[in-house]
Amino acid sequence: MRALWAELTLGWRRAVRGPFLAALTVALALCLLALPGRDDPGLTRTGFGVSLAWCLLLVSALWCGGTAYALDRDRRRLTLAFTKPIRRWTLWWGRFLGTLAPFAAAVAAVGLCLAIRPLPEGRAVAAPVGLPDLTPQAQAWLDGLREQGQLPKGASEARLLRAVRETFEKRPVALEPGQAKTYRFPAVDRPGPVTFRLSGRPFLGAREAIRLAVTAECDGKRVTLRPDRLRDYGFAVDLPAGFAAPGKPLTFTLTREDAEGAGTVLYRERADVALLSGGQGPAANLAAFCLTALLTVAMAVALGLALGCAFSLPVTLFTGSLALLAVAAAALSPETFVLDEIRSVWTRVGTAVSACVAWPFRGLVALNPLRCLLDGEAIGAAALLRIFVTAVLPWCVACSLAATLTSVTDEDR
C-alpha cells in the first residue's frame, strides 16, 4: 500500500517542487482577475460559473499532463507512459488513479458550477417566418447559366438548385440609415424570458455611431427597445415580462435611427436574426452534460487505443480534455451564440465528435469560454490557436522534458 501511494503521488510531489505549481498558480490567478465583475453585462450571458469551471478544467488537464508519468525502476527516471510497456498492475493503477482523480474532480466542478451558474435557462431558437422563397431566384440564375453554356457538369439539377439556394440564403443584406425591416416569428410556446437577437458580427466601421431600435408587437401590444451597447458579435434585447402572449405570433421591426452612415450593418436574415425563448433548465443541462461526458470518455479511450496508445494516460487525458471541452460546448451553454440551434442530446454528441475529429480547435471555438474573460468578444480559431501555442504548449513540453530527464531520488520513493 505504501509503494502504491508513493507511485500515485510521485508526479504530484515532483511538480510541487518544480516551477509547474508556480506557473499554474499565476495562470489561475490571472484567469480569476480577468473574470467580470457583478456589474458587467457579460455576467448574465456567459456566467461566472462557466468561466471558472473552464479555468479549473484547464488547470486540471495541465496537472494530468504533468503527472501522468510511469516510474521506471530500472533507470530510476520518470518516463512517459507510451515510451515503454506497462508490466506492473500496481504501477498502472497508481498512475491511473493519480491522474484520473483530479480530472474527475474537474468534471465534477464543471457540473457543480453548471448547477449553480447565474445563467438564464437554456434557450429555444426560432427563425423568422414569411421570408421570400429563394427557389425561383435560384432557378432563374441556373437557367441563365444554362443559356450561356456555363452550367457546371457532373452534378444533378436538384443538387445545383440546392447549392445556389443555400448561397442566396447566406447572402447578407444591408440596413441603411433610416431604413426599417420587419420580421415575423411564430408564437412562443415556452415560459420564460423572450429575447430578440441579431448575431453574426453584423457591424462594420464605426460601431459606436450606429443607433438601432427594435419595435415589438404582439396581440395589440407594442414596445420599443434600444440596445444600450452593440458588440462585435451583435446584440440582444429582452422583452418585458408578460409581453409575449401564449399562442400569439410576434412581429419585430428593426430600425436604424442614425443618419450619418458612419458604420455599416450587414447580416443574414435567415441565420443571424432569431427569437430566443425559455427552454431546458439547469437540471436538464446537467443531465445532458453527464451523459455526453460519459460518451466523451469512451470516445477518448477508443481514440487512444486506435492510435496505438493503449493505457497511455497522457495521450488519453489530453485527448479527453479537448473532447470534453467540445462536448461542454453543446451541453453546458445551449444559449450561446454558436450552438443555439443544437437541441437534441444526440445531435450535440455528434456535433462534438465531428468537431473534435475534423478540427479539434473548432470544438474549443464552439465552447468559446473566453468570451466572458475578454469583455464578451468572440474568439476566432486563429486567436485560440495562438493562445494554445504560446501559453499552453510550452508549459506542457517543458514539464514533460523536466519529468522525463530528471532522476528519481530515494525520497521520491
mmCIF file of C-alpha atoms in Angstrom:
data_model
loop_
_atom_site.group_PDB
_atom_site.id
_atom_site.type_symbol
_atom_site.label_atom_id
_atom_site.label_comp_id
_atom_site.label_asym_id
_atom_site.label_seq_id
_atom_site.Cartn_x
_atom_site.Cartn_y
_atom_site.Cartn_z
ATOM 1 C CA MET A 1 0.000 0.000 0.000
ATOM 2 C CA ARG A 2 2.850 2.357 0.822
ATOM 3 C CA ALA A 3 4.530 1.643 -2.512
ATOM 4 C CA LEU A 4 1.261 2.231 -4.353
ATOM 5 C CA TRP A 5 0.753 5.539 -2.571
ATOM 6 C CA ALA A 6 4.318 6.585 -3.414
ATOM 7 C CA GLU A 7 3.759 5.799 -7.087
ATOM 8 C CA LEU A 8 0.395 7.551 -7.053
ATOM 9 C CA THR A 9 1.762 10.785 -5.618
ATOM 10 C CA LEU A 10 5.161 10.752 -7.301
ATOM 11 C CA GLY A 11 4.251 13.068 -10.140
ATOM 12 C CA TRP A 12 2.460 15.440 -7.791
ATOM 13 C CA ARG A 13 5.461 15.706 -5.468
ATOM 14 C CA ARG A 14 7.792 16.288 -8.390
ATOM 15 C CA ALA A 15 5.506 19.000 -9.781
ATOM 16 C CA VAL A 16 5.124 20.776 -6.428
ATOM 17 C CA ARG A 17 8.885 21.116 -6.017
ATOM 18 C CA GLY A 18 9.342 22.436 -9.553
ATOM 19 C CA PRO A 19 8.188 25.575 -11.370
ATOM 20 C CA PHE A 20 5.000 23.881 -12.535
ATOM 21 C CA LEU A 21 2.993 24.752 -9.427
ATOM 22 C CA ALA A 22 4.020 28.411 -9.519
ATOM 23 C CA ALA A 23 3.150 28.654 -13.205
ATOM 24 C CA LEU A 24 -0.297 27.166 -12.660
ATOM 25 C CA THR A 25 -0.913 29.444 -9.685
ATOM 26 C CA VAL A 26 -0.065 32.510 -11.756
ATOM 27 C CA ALA A 27 -2.223 31.318 -14.655
ATOM 28 C CA LEU A 28 -5.192 30.642 -12.383
ATOM 29 C CA ALA A 29 -4.762 33.998 -10.619
ATOM 30 C CA LEU A 30 -4.733 35.837 -13.942
ATOM 31 C CA CYS A 31 -7.865 33.985 -15.042
ATOM 32 C CA LEU A 32 -9.642 34.865 -11.807
ATOM 33 C CA LEU A 33 -8.585 38.507 -12.045
ATOM 34 C CA ALA A 34 -9.874 38.657 -15.612
ATOM 35 C CA LEU A 35 -13.323 37.398 -14.670
ATOM 36 C CA PRO A 36 -16.070 40.031 -14.960
ATOM 37 C CA GLY A 37 -17.473 41.882 -12.008
ATOM 38 C CA ARG A 38 -21.075 41.639 -10.946
ATOM 39 C CA ASP A 39 -21.924 44.837 -12.791
ATOM 40 C CA ASP A 40 -20.578 43.502 -16.080
ATOM 41 C CA PRO A 41 -23.409 42.693 -18.522
ATOM 42 C CA GLY A 42 -21.383 39.718 -19.724
ATOM 43 C CA LEU A 43 -22.087 38.037 -16.398
ATOM 44 C CA THR A 44 -25.710 37.397 -17.274
ATOM 45 C CA ARG A 45 -24.878 35.946 -20.696
ATOM 46 C CA THR A 46 -21.958 33.628 -20.112
ATOM 47 C CA GLY A 47 -21.829 33.325 -16.360
ATOM 48 C CA PHE A 48 -19.197 33.376 -13.678
ATOM 49 C CA GLY A 49 -19.566 29.666 -13.072
ATOM 50 C CA VAL A 50 -18.839 28.528 -16.619
ATOM 51 C CA SER A 51 -15.696 30.653 -16.872
ATOM 52 C CA LEU A 52 -14.415 29.464 -13.518
ATOM 53 C CA ALA A 53 -15.196 25.855 -14.428
ATOM 54 C CA TRP A 54 -13.231 26.261 -17.653
ATOM 55 C CA CYS A 55 -10.240 27.544 -15.684
ATOM 56 C CA LEU A 56 -10.416 24.577 -13.322
ATOM 57 C CA LEU A 57 -10.703 22.173 -16.226
ATOM 58 C CA LEU A 58 -7.687 23.679 -17.987
ATOM 59 C CA VAL A 59 -5.579 23.612 -14.832
ATOM 60 C CA SER A 60 -6.602 20.022 -14.142
ATOM 61 C CA ALA A 61 -5.732 18.992 -17.689
ATOM 62 C CA LEU A 62 -2.263 20.504 -17.246
ATOM 63 C CA TRP A 63 -1.895 18.755 -13.892
ATOM 64 C CA CYS A 64 -2.809 15.460 -15.519
ATOM 65 C CA GLY A 65 -0.339 16.025 -18.308
ATOM 66 C CA GLY A 66 2.400 16.846 -15.818
ATOM 67 C CA THR A 67 1.738 13.896 -13.515
ATOM 68 C CA ALA A 68 0.863 11.113 -15.959
ATOM 69 C CA TYR A 69 4.288 9.508 -15.915
ATOM 70 C CA ALA A 70 5.339 5.983 -15.106
ATOM 71 C CA LEU A 71 8.168 5.246 -12.674
ATOM 72 C CA ASP A 72 10.922 3.307 -14.417
ATOM 73 C CA ARG A 73 12.550 1.400 -11.540
ATOM 74 C CA ASP A 74 15.446 0.157 -13.644
ATOM 75 C CA ARG A 75 16.630 3.506 -14.981
ATOM 76 C CA ARG A 76 15.435 5.443 -11.922
ATOM 77 C CA ARG A 77 13.765 8.036 -14.144
ATOM 78 C CA LEU A 78 10.325 9.370 -14.773
ATOM 79 C CA THR A 79 9.342 8.162 -18.224
ATOM 80 C CA LEU A 80 6.356 8.932 -20.410
ATOM 81 C CA ALA A 81 3.907 6.050 -20.300
ATOM 82 C CA PHE A 82 3.811 5.426 -24.039
ATOM 83 C CA THR A 83 7.600 5.054 -24.287
ATOM 84 C CA LYS A 84 7.680 1.706 -22.505
ATOM 85 C CA PRO A 85 5.265 -1.194 -21.945
ATOM 86 C CA ILE A 86 3.231 -1.445 -18.766
ATOM 87 C CA ARG A 87 4.175 -4.612 -16.881
ATOM 88 C CA ARG A 88 3.100 -3.887 -13.323
ATOM 89 C CA TRP A 89 -0.569 -3.689 -12.437
ATOM 90 C CA THR A 90 0.211 -1.706 -9.290
ATOM 91 C CA LEU A 91 2.180 0.789 -11.329
ATOM 92 C CA TRP A 92 -0.649 1.154 -13.851
ATOM 93 C CA TRP A 93 -3.328 1.525 -11.181
ATOM 94 C CA GLY A 94 -1.239 4.045 -9.280
ATOM 95 C CA ARG A 95 -0.710 6.186 -12.344
ATOM 96 C CA PHE A 96 -4.340 5.752 -13.362
ATOM 97 C CA LEU A 97 -5.750 6.860 -10.015
ATOM 98 C CA GLY A 98 -3.249 9.666 -9.612
ATOM 99 C CA THR A 99 -4.195 11.230 -12.931
ATOM 100 C CA LEU A 100 -7.861 10.353 -13.197
ATOM 101 C CA ALA A 101 -8.792 11.674 -9.749
ATOM 102 C CA PRO A 102 -8.042 15.361 -10.477
ATOM 103 C CA PHE A 103 -9.593 15.025 -13.916
ATOM 104 C CA ALA A 104 -12.792 13.616 -12.403
ATOM 105 C CA ALA A 105 -12.730 16.381 -9.793
ATOM 106 C CA ALA A 106 -12.568 18.982 -12.557
ATOM 107 C CA VAL A 107 -15.532 17.378 -14.312
ATOM 108 C CA ALA A 108 -17.449 17.415 -11.030
ATOM 109 C CA ALA A 109 -16.543 21.088 -10.583
ATOM 110 C CA VAL A 110 -17.893 21.853 -14.036
ATOM 111 C CA GLY A 111 -21.150 20.089 -13.193
ATOM 112 C CA LEU A 112 -21.425 21.898 -9.868
ATOM 113 C CA CYS A 113 -20.784 25.289 -11.433
ATOM 114 C CA LEU A 114 -23.317 24.407 -14.101
ATOM 115 C CA ALA A 115 -25.950 23.668 -11.492
ATOM 116 C CA ILE A 116 -25.368 26.944 -9.612
ATOM 117 C CA ARG A 117 -24.412 29.168 -12.534
ATOM 118 C CA PRO A 118 -26.158 32.566 -12.743
ATOM 119 C CA LEU A 119 -27.233 31.941 -16.323
ATOM 120 C CA PRO A 120 -30.795 32.025 -17.605
ATOM 121 C CA GLU A 121 -32.331 28.739 -18.613
ATOM 122 C CA GLY A 122 -31.433 27.172 -21.909
ATOM 123 C CA ARG A 123 -32.992 28.881 -24.895
ATOM 124 C CA ALA A 124 -35.074 27.636 -27.785
ATOM 125 C CA VAL A 125 -34.312 29.445 -31.035
ATOM 126 C CA ALA A 126 -36.873 30.435 -33.670
ATOM 127 C CA ALA A 127 -36.014 31.815 -37.101
ATOM 128 C CA PRO A 128 -38.134 34.420 -38.903
ATOM 129 C CA VAL A 129 -41.081 33.138 -40.914
ATOM 130 C CA GLY A 130 -42.640 34.529 -44.057
ATOM 131 C CA LEU A 131 -39.378 35.442 -45.769
ATOM 132 C CA PRO A 132 -39.408 35.317 -49.590
ATOM 133 C CA ASP A 133 -38.861 31.925 -51.197
ATOM 134 C CA LEU A 134 -35.474 31.910 -52.897
ATOM 135 C CA THR A 135 -36.153 28.880 -55.086
ATOM 136 C CA PRO A 136 -37.469 30.913 -58.080
ATOM 137 C CA GLN A 137 -34.422 33.196 -57.937
ATOM 138 C CA ALA A 138 -32.069 30.226 -57.779
ATOM 139 C CA GLN A 139 -33.869 28.540 -60.684
ATOM 140 C CA ALA A 140 -33.692 31.718 -62.781
ATOM 141 C CA TRP A 141 -29.980 32.026 -62.076
ATOM 142 C CA LEU A 142 -29.391 28.423 -63.167
ATOM 143 C CA ASP A 143 -31.451 28.986 -66.315
ATOM 144 C CA GLY A 144 -29.236 31.948 -67.165
ATOM 145 C CA LEU A 145 -26.126 29.824 -66.761
ATOM 146 C CA ARG A 146 -27.669 27.117 -68.930
ATOM 147 C CA GLU A 147 -28.402 29.593 -71.724
ATOM 148 C CA GLN A 148 -24.801 30.814 -71.596
ATOM 149 C CA GLY A 149 -23.453 27.265 -71.614
ATOM 150 C CA GLN A 150 -21.750 27.728 -68.242
ATOM 151 C CA LEU A 151 -23.796 25.242 -66.231
ATOM 152 C CA PRO A 152 -21.448 23.008 -64.187
ATOM 153 C CA LYS A 153 -21.306 19.397 -65.312
ATOM 154 C CA GLY A 154 -21.264 16.297 -63.170
ATOM 155 C CA ALA A 155 -23.988 17.432 -60.740
ATOM 156 C CA SER A 156 -27.722 16.893 -60.788
ATOM 157 C CA GLU A 157 -30.229 19.700 -61.251
ATOM 158 C CA ALA A 158 -31.551 19.287 -57.715
ATOM 159 C CA ARG A 159 -28.075 19.472 -56.207
ATOM 160 C CA LEU A 160 -27.194 22.612 -58.153
ATOM 161 C CA LEU A 161 -30.503 24.215 -57.204
ATOM 162 C CA ARG A 162 -29.952 23.420 -53.540
ATOM 163 C CA ALA A 163 -26.410 24.787 -53.616
ATOM 164 C CA VAL A 164 -27.486 28.039 -55.283
ATOM 165 C CA ARG A 165 -30.389 28.461 -52.874
ATOM 166 C CA GLU A 166 -28.089 27.967 -49.887
ATOM 167 C CA THR A 167 -25.710 30.535 -51.349
ATOM 168 C CA PHE A 168 -28.541 33.044 -51.676
ATOM 169 C CA GLU A 169 -29.631 32.326 -48.106
ATOM 170 C CA LYS A 170 -26.149 33.166 -46.834
ATOM 171 C CA ARG A 171 -26.040 36.410 -48.794
ATOM 172 C CA PRO A 172 -26.052 39.340 -46.330
ATOM 173 C CA VAL A 173 -28.442 42.254 -46.515
ATOM 174 C CA ALA A 174 -27.611 45.821 -45.519
ATOM 175 C CA LEU A 175 -29.603 48.008 -43.156
ATOM 176 C CA GLU A 176 -29.182 51.572 -44.384
ATOM 177 C CA PRO A 177 -29.559 54.688 -42.178
ATOM 178 C CA GLY A 178 -33.245 55.431 -41.635
ATOM 179 C CA GLN A 179 -34.299 52.050 -43.040
ATOM 180 C CA ALA A 180 -36.537 49.577 -41.201
ATOM 181 C CA LYS A 181 -37.009 45.842 -41.718
ATOM 182 C CA THR A 182 -39.854 43.782 -40.269
ATOM 183 C CA TYR A 183 -39.612 40.149 -39.191
ATOM 184 C CA ARG A 184 -42.388 37.849 -38.027
ATOM 185 C CA PHE A 185 -41.909 34.975 -35.604
ATOM 186 C CA PRO A 186 -44.224 32.138 -34.570
ATOM 187 C CA ALA A 187 -45.936 32.065 -31.207
ATOM 188 C CA VAL A 188 -43.780 31.364 -28.167
ATOM 189 C CA ASP A 189 -44.849 28.119 -26.528
ATOM 190 C CA ARG A 190 -42.277 28.076 -23.724
ATOM 191 C CA PRO A 191 -42.426 30.007 -20.456
ATOM 192 C CA GLY A 192 -39.598 32.311 -19.547
ATOM 193 C CA PRO A 193 -37.894 35.401 -20.947
ATOM 194 C CA VAL A 194 -38.139 36.226 -24.653
ATOM 195 C CA THR A 195 -35.169 37.810 -26.416
ATOM 196 C CA PHE A 196 -34.682 39.276 -29.888
ATOM 197 C CA ARG A 197 -31.160 38.684 -31.124
ATOM 198 C CA LEU A 198 -29.026 39.875 -34.029
ATOM 199 C CA SER A 199 -25.742 37.949 -34.315
ATOM 200 C CA GLY A 200 -23.067 37.070 -36.868
ATOM 201 C CA ARG A 201 -20.743 40.095 -36.460
ATOM 202 C CA PRO A 202 -23.088 42.468 -38.304
ATOM 203 C CA PHE A 203 -21.319 45.751 -37.563
ATOM 204 C CA LEU A 204 -18.560 47.190 -39.722
ATOM 205 C CA GLY A 205 -16.803 50.505 -39.343
ATOM 206 C CA ALA A 206 -17.715 52.899 -36.539
ATOM 207 C CA ARG A 207 -19.874 50.682 -34.365
ATOM 208 C CA GLU A 208 -20.308 53.399 -31.725
ATOM 209 C CA ALA A 209 -22.058 55.663 -34.260
ATOM 210 C CA ILE A 210 -24.764 53.113 -35.102
ATOM 211 C CA ARG A 211 -28.138 53.596 -33.410
ATOM 212 C CA LEU A 212 -30.663 50.770 -33.599
ATOM 213 C CA ALA A 213 -34.194 50.376 -32.281
ATOM 214 C CA VAL A 214 -36.324 47.237 -32.045
ATOM 215 C CA THR A 215 -40.118 47.624 -32.003
ATOM 216 C CA ALA A 216 -42.022 44.530 -30.868
ATOM 217 C CA GLU A 217 -45.738 43.920 -31.429
ATOM 218 C CA CYS A 218 -47.866 41.109 -30.039
ATOM 219 C CA ASP A 219 -51.627 40.838 -29.555
ATOM 220 C CA GLY A 220 -52.156 44.593 -29.894
ATOM 221 C CA LYS A 221 -49.314 45.498 -27.540
ATOM 222 C CA ARG A 222 -46.331 47.495 -28.736
ATOM 223 C CA VAL A 223 -42.975 48.320 -27.161
ATOM 224 C CA THR A 224 -39.767 49.908 -28.481
ATOM 225 C CA LEU A 225 -36.406 48.753 -27.166
ATOM 226 C CA ARG A 226 -32.966 50.203 -27.841
ATOM 227 C CA PRO A 227 -29.821 48.161 -27.169
ATOM 228 C CA ASP A 228 -27.555 50.100 -24.848
ATOM 229 C CA ARG A 229 -24.361 48.566 -26.175
ATOM 230 C CA LEU A 230 -23.526 46.997 -29.526
ATOM 231 C CA ARG A 231 -20.841 44.335 -29.542
ATOM 232 C CA ASP A 232 -18.866 42.828 -32.385
ATOM 233 C CA TYR A 233 -20.974 39.689 -32.429
ATOM 234 C CA GLY A 234 -24.292 41.572 -32.338
ATOM 235 C CA PHE A 235 -26.817 42.461 -29.675
ATOM 236 C CA ALA A 236 -29.794 41.040 -27.819
ATOM 237 C CA VAL A 237 -32.751 42.783 -26.190
ATOM 238 C CA ASP A 238 -35.177 41.210 -23.719
ATOM 239 C CA LEU A 239 -38.902 41.783 -23.974
ATOM 240 C CA PRO A 240 -40.769 42.899 -20.848
ATOM 241 C CA ALA A 241 -42.157 40.114 -18.704
ATOM 242 C CA GLY A 242 -45.591 39.002 -19.873
ATOM 243 C CA PHE A 243 -45.363 40.823 -23.192
ATOM 244 C CA ALA A 244 -45.460 37.673 -25.350
ATOM 245 C CA ALA A 245 -48.993 36.295 -25.201
ATOM 246 C CA PRO A 246 -49.347 32.488 -25.435
ATOM 247 C CA GLY A 247 -50.366 31.365 -28.901
ATOM 248 C CA LYS A 248 -49.872 34.805 -30.460
ATOM 249 C CA PRO A 249 -47.196 35.481 -33.102
ATOM 250 C CA LEU A 250 -44.703 38.281 -32.613
ATOM 251 C CA THR A 251 -43.558 40.954 -35.042
ATOM 252 C CA PHE A 252 -40.273 42.821 -34.719
ATOM 253 C CA THR A 253 -39.241 45.919 -36.659
ATOM 254 C CA LEU A 254 -35.517 46.617 -36.745
ATOM 255 C CA THR A 255 -34.872 50.310 -37.441
ATOM 256 C CA ARG A 256 -31.618 52.142 -37.949
ATOM 257 C CA GLU A 257 -32.023 55.590 -36.405
ATOM 258 C CA ASP A 258 -28.615 57.147 -37.063
ATOM 259 C CA ALA A 259 -28.355 59.424 -40.102
ATOM 260 C CA GLU A 260 -24.587 59.751 -40.510
ATOM 261 C CA GLY A 261 -23.988 56.321 -42.009
ATOM 262 C CA ALA A 262 -20.523 56.100 -40.467
ATOM 263 C CA GLY A 263 -20.931 52.395 -39.812
ATOM 264 C CA THR A 264 -22.375 49.508 -41.802
ATOM 265 C CA VAL A 265 -24.901 46.896 -40.694
ATOM 266 C CA LEU A 266 -24.711 43.629 -42.657
ATOM 267 C CA TYR A 267 -26.428 40.416 -41.590
ATOM 268 C CA ARG A 268 -28.084 37.274 -42.917
ATOM 269 C CA GLU A 269 -31.807 37.353 -42.373
ATOM 270 C CA ARG A 270 -32.261 33.587 -42.130
ATOM 271 C CA ALA A 271 -29.270 32.857 -39.902
ATOM 272 C CA ASP A 272 -28.464 35.947 -37.841
ATOM 273 C CA VAL A 273 -31.961 37.110 -36.857
ATOM 274 C CA ALA A 274 -33.548 34.923 -34.191
ATOM 275 C CA LEU A 275 -36.004 34.899 -31.318
ATOM 276 C CA LEU A 276 -34.916 33.159 -28.119
ATOM 277 C CA SER A 277 -37.406 31.817 -25.614
ATOM 278 C CA GLY A 278 -37.180 29.779 -22.423
ATOM 279 C CA GLY A 279 -36.051 26.208 -22.839
ATOM 280 C CA GLN A 280 -34.468 23.496 -20.712
ATOM 281 C CA GLY A 281 -33.331 24.387 -17.228
ATOM 282 C CA PRO A 282 -30.121 23.710 -15.270
ATOM 283 C CA ALA A 283 -31.197 20.207 -14.268
ATOM 284 C CA ALA A 284 -31.713 19.177 -17.890
ATOM 285 C CA ASN A 285 -28.421 20.792 -18.844
ATOM 286 C CA LEU A 286 -26.656 18.890 -16.071
ATOM 287 C CA ALA A 287 -28.180 15.597 -17.184
ATOM 288 C CA ALA A 288 -27.161 16.255 -20.779
ATOM 289 C CA PHE A 289 -23.656 17.129 -19.675
ATOM 290 C CA CYS A 290 -23.265 13.948 -17.614
ATOM 291 C CA LEU A 291 -24.472 11.787 -20.486
ATOM 292 C CA THR A 292 -22.249 13.423 -23.062
ATOM 293 C CA ALA A 293 -19.270 13.413 -20.690
ATOM 294 C CA LEU A 294 -19.540 9.634 -20.306
ATOM 295 C CA LEU A 295 -19.694 9.222 -24.060
ATOM 296 C CA THR A 296 -16.726 11.547 -24.395
ATOM 297 C CA VAL A 297 -14.578 9.481 -22.046
ATOM 298 C CA ALA A 298 -15.446 6.363 -24.036
ATOM 299 C CA MET A 299 -14.568 8.174 -27.252
ATOM 300 C CA ALA A 300 -11.238 9.373 -25.828
ATOM 301 C CA VAL A 301 -10.251 5.871 -24.725
ATOM 302 C CA ALA A 302 -11.260 4.422 -28.094
ATOM 303 C CA LEU A 303 -9.251 7.098 -29.883
ATOM 304 C CA GLY A 304 -6.223 6.381 -27.707
ATOM 305 C CA LEU A 305 -6.448 2.683 -28.485
ATOM 306 C CA ALA A 306 -6.851 3.397 -32.191
ATOM 307 C CA LEU A 307 -3.670 5.476 -32.141
ATOM 308 C CA GLY A 308 -1.755 2.590 -30.601
ATOM 309 C CA CYS A 309 -1.517 4.287 -27.210
ATOM 310 C CA ALA A 310 -3.193 1.622 -25.105
ATOM 311 C CA PHE A 311 -3.104 2.569 -21.425
ATOM 312 C CA SER A 312 -1.318 5.778 -22.354
ATOM 313 C CA LEU A 313 -2.992 8.155 -19.960
ATOM 314 C CA PRO A 314 -1.179 11.326 -21.087
ATOM 315 C CA VAL A 315 -2.484 10.936 -24.618
ATOM 316 C CA THR A 316 -5.897 9.763 -23.481
ATOM 317 C CA LEU A 317 -6.328 12.542 -20.940
ATOM 318 C CA PHE A 318 -5.236 15.322 -23.260
ATOM 319 C CA THR A 319 -7.483 13.943 -25.993
ATOM 320 C CA GLY A 320 -10.280 13.632 -23.478
ATOM 321 C CA SER A 321 -9.743 17.212 -22.332
ATOM 322 C CA LEU A 322 -10.153 18.531 -25.866
ATOM 323 C CA ALA A 323 -13.171 16.314 -26.450
ATOM 324 C CA LEU A 324 -14.704 17.262 -23.112
ATOM 325 C CA LEU A 325 -14.401 20.950 -23.909
ATOM 326 C CA ALA A 326 -16.093 20.336 -27.243
ATOM 327 C CA VAL A 327 -18.885 18.352 -25.587
ATOM 328 C CA ALA A 328 -19.313 21.070 -22.992
ATOM 329 C CA ALA A 329 -19.878 23.428 -25.900
ATOM 330 C CA ALA A 330 -23.041 21.526 -26.688
ATOM 331 C CA ALA A 331 -24.134 20.529 -23.204
ATOM 332 C CA LEU A 332 -23.207 23.439 -20.951
ATOM 333 C CA SER A 333 -24.341 26.531 -22.803
ATOM 334 C CA PRO A 334 -27.263 25.992 -25.172
ATOM 335 C CA GLU A 335 -27.972 29.725 -25.057
ATOM 336 C CA THR A 336 -24.639 30.777 -26.543
ATOM 337 C CA PHE A 337 -24.437 32.386 -29.944
ATOM 338 C CA VAL A 338 -22.706 29.485 -31.656
ATOM 339 C CA LEU A 339 -24.735 26.450 -30.646
ATOM 340 C CA ASP A 340 -28.234 27.840 -30.291
ATOM 341 C CA GLU A 341 -29.628 25.557 -32.970
ATOM 342 C CA ILE A 342 -28.441 22.347 -31.273
ATOM 343 C CA ARG A 343 -31.319 20.962 -29.222
ATOM 344 C CA SER A 344 -31.025 17.191 -29.116
ATOM 345 C CA VAL A 345 -28.504 15.496 -26.852
ATOM 346 C CA TRP A 346 -27.569 13.046 -29.589
ATOM 347 C CA THR A 347 -27.123 15.892 -32.043
ATOM 348 C CA ARG A 348 -24.848 17.548 -29.514
ATOM 349 C CA VAL A 349 -22.761 14.410 -29.195
ATOM 350 C CA GLY A 350 -22.478 14.046 -32.958
ATOM 351 C CA THR A 351 -21.524 17.687 -33.356
ATOM 352 C CA ALA A 352 -18.889 17.468 -30.634
ATOM 353 C CA VAL A 353 -17.383 14.271 -32.044
ATOM 354 C CA SER A 354 -17.276 15.619 -35.589
ATOM 355 C CA ALA A 355 -15.761 18.885 -34.359
ATOM 356 C CA CYS A 356 -13.005 17.022 -32.495
ATOM 357 C CA VAL A 357 -12.231 14.636 -35.342
ATOM 358 C CA ALA A 358 -12.378 17.204 -38.134
ATOM 359 C CA TRP A 359 -10.748 20.089 -36.308
ATOM 360 C CA PRO A 360 -10.026 19.914 -32.540
ATOM 361 C CA PHE A 361 -9.829 23.663 -32.149
ATOM 362 C CA ARG A 362 -13.266 24.037 -33.685
ATOM 363 C CA GLY A 363 -14.743 22.414 -30.609
ATOM 364 C CA LEU A 364 -12.945 24.912 -28.397
ATOM 365 C CA VAL A 365 -14.170 27.816 -30.511
ATOM 366 C CA ALA A 366 -17.702 26.459 -30.262
ATOM 367 C CA LEU A 367 -17.472 26.437 -26.487
ATOM 368 C CA ASN A 368 -15.900 29.897 -26.540
ATOM 369 C CA PRO A 369 -15.396 30.052 -22.749
ATOM 370 C CA LEU A 370 -13.042 33.013 -23.100
ATOM 371 C CA ARG A 371 -15.858 35.278 -24.259
ATOM 372 C CA CYS A 372 -16.612 36.164 -20.663
ATOM 373 C CA LEU A 373 -12.929 36.690 -19.900
ATOM 374 C CA LEU A 374 -12.239 39.019 -22.821
ATOM 375 C CA ASP A 375 -15.025 41.568 -22.467
ATOM 376 C CA GLY A 376 -17.655 39.472 -24.143
ATOM 377 C CA GLU A 377 -15.919 39.329 -27.518
ATOM 378 C CA ALA A 378 -15.828 36.144 -29.574
ATOM 379 C CA ILE A 379 -12.591 34.217 -30.050
ATOM 380 C CA GLY A 380 -11.592 33.059 -33.512
ATOM 381 C CA ALA A 381 -9.754 29.886 -34.417
ATOM 382 C CA ALA A 382 -6.502 31.728 -35.142
ATOM 383 C CA ALA A 383 -6.570 33.555 -31.809
ATOM 384 C CA LEU A 384 -7.316 30.368 -29.894
ATOM 385 C CA LEU A 385 -4.546 28.502 -31.693
ATOM 386 C CA ARG A 386 -2.156 31.331 -30.868
ATOM 387 C CA ILE A 387 -3.140 31.168 -27.180
ATOM 388 C CA PHE A 388 -2.611 27.412 -27.140
ATOM 389 C CA VAL A 389 0.775 27.550 -28.874
ATOM 390 C CA THR A 390 2.148 30.458 -26.838
ATOM 391 C CA ALA A 391 0.704 29.682 -23.395
ATOM 392 C CA VAL A 392 -0.290 26.035 -23.002
ATOM 393 C CA LEU A 393 2.008 24.062 -25.279
ATOM 394 C CA PRO A 394 5.356 25.431 -23.971
ATOM 395 C CA TRP A 395 4.484 24.534 -20.384
ATOM 396 C CA CYS A 396 3.380 21.046 -21.392
ATOM 397 C CA VAL A 397 6.626 20.466 -23.300
ATOM 398 C CA ALA A 398 8.757 21.921 -20.501
ATOM 399 C CA CYS A 399 7.103 19.815 -17.822
ATOM 400 C CA SER A 400 7.342 16.698 -19.964
ATOM 401 C CA LEU A 401 11.070 17.215 -20.557
ATOM 402 C CA ALA A 402 11.702 18.034 -16.905
ATOM 403 C CA ALA A 403 9.873 14.946 -15.705
ATOM 404 C CA THR A 404 11.479 12.720 -18.313
ATOM 405 C CA LEU A 405 15.076 13.860 -17.784
ATOM 406 C CA THR A 406 15.043 14.306 -14.006
ATOM 407 C CA SER A 407 16.352 11.422 -11.940
ATOM 408 C CA VAL A 408 14.183 9.926 -9.240
ATOM 409 C CA THR A 409 15.724 10.200 -5.794
ATOM 410 C CA ASP A 410 15.170 7.906 -2.867
ATOM 411 C CA GLU A 411 12.856 10.384 -1.180
ATOM 412 C CA ASP A 412 10.551 10.162 -4.182
ATOM 413 C CA ARG A 413 10.025 6.502 -3.447
#
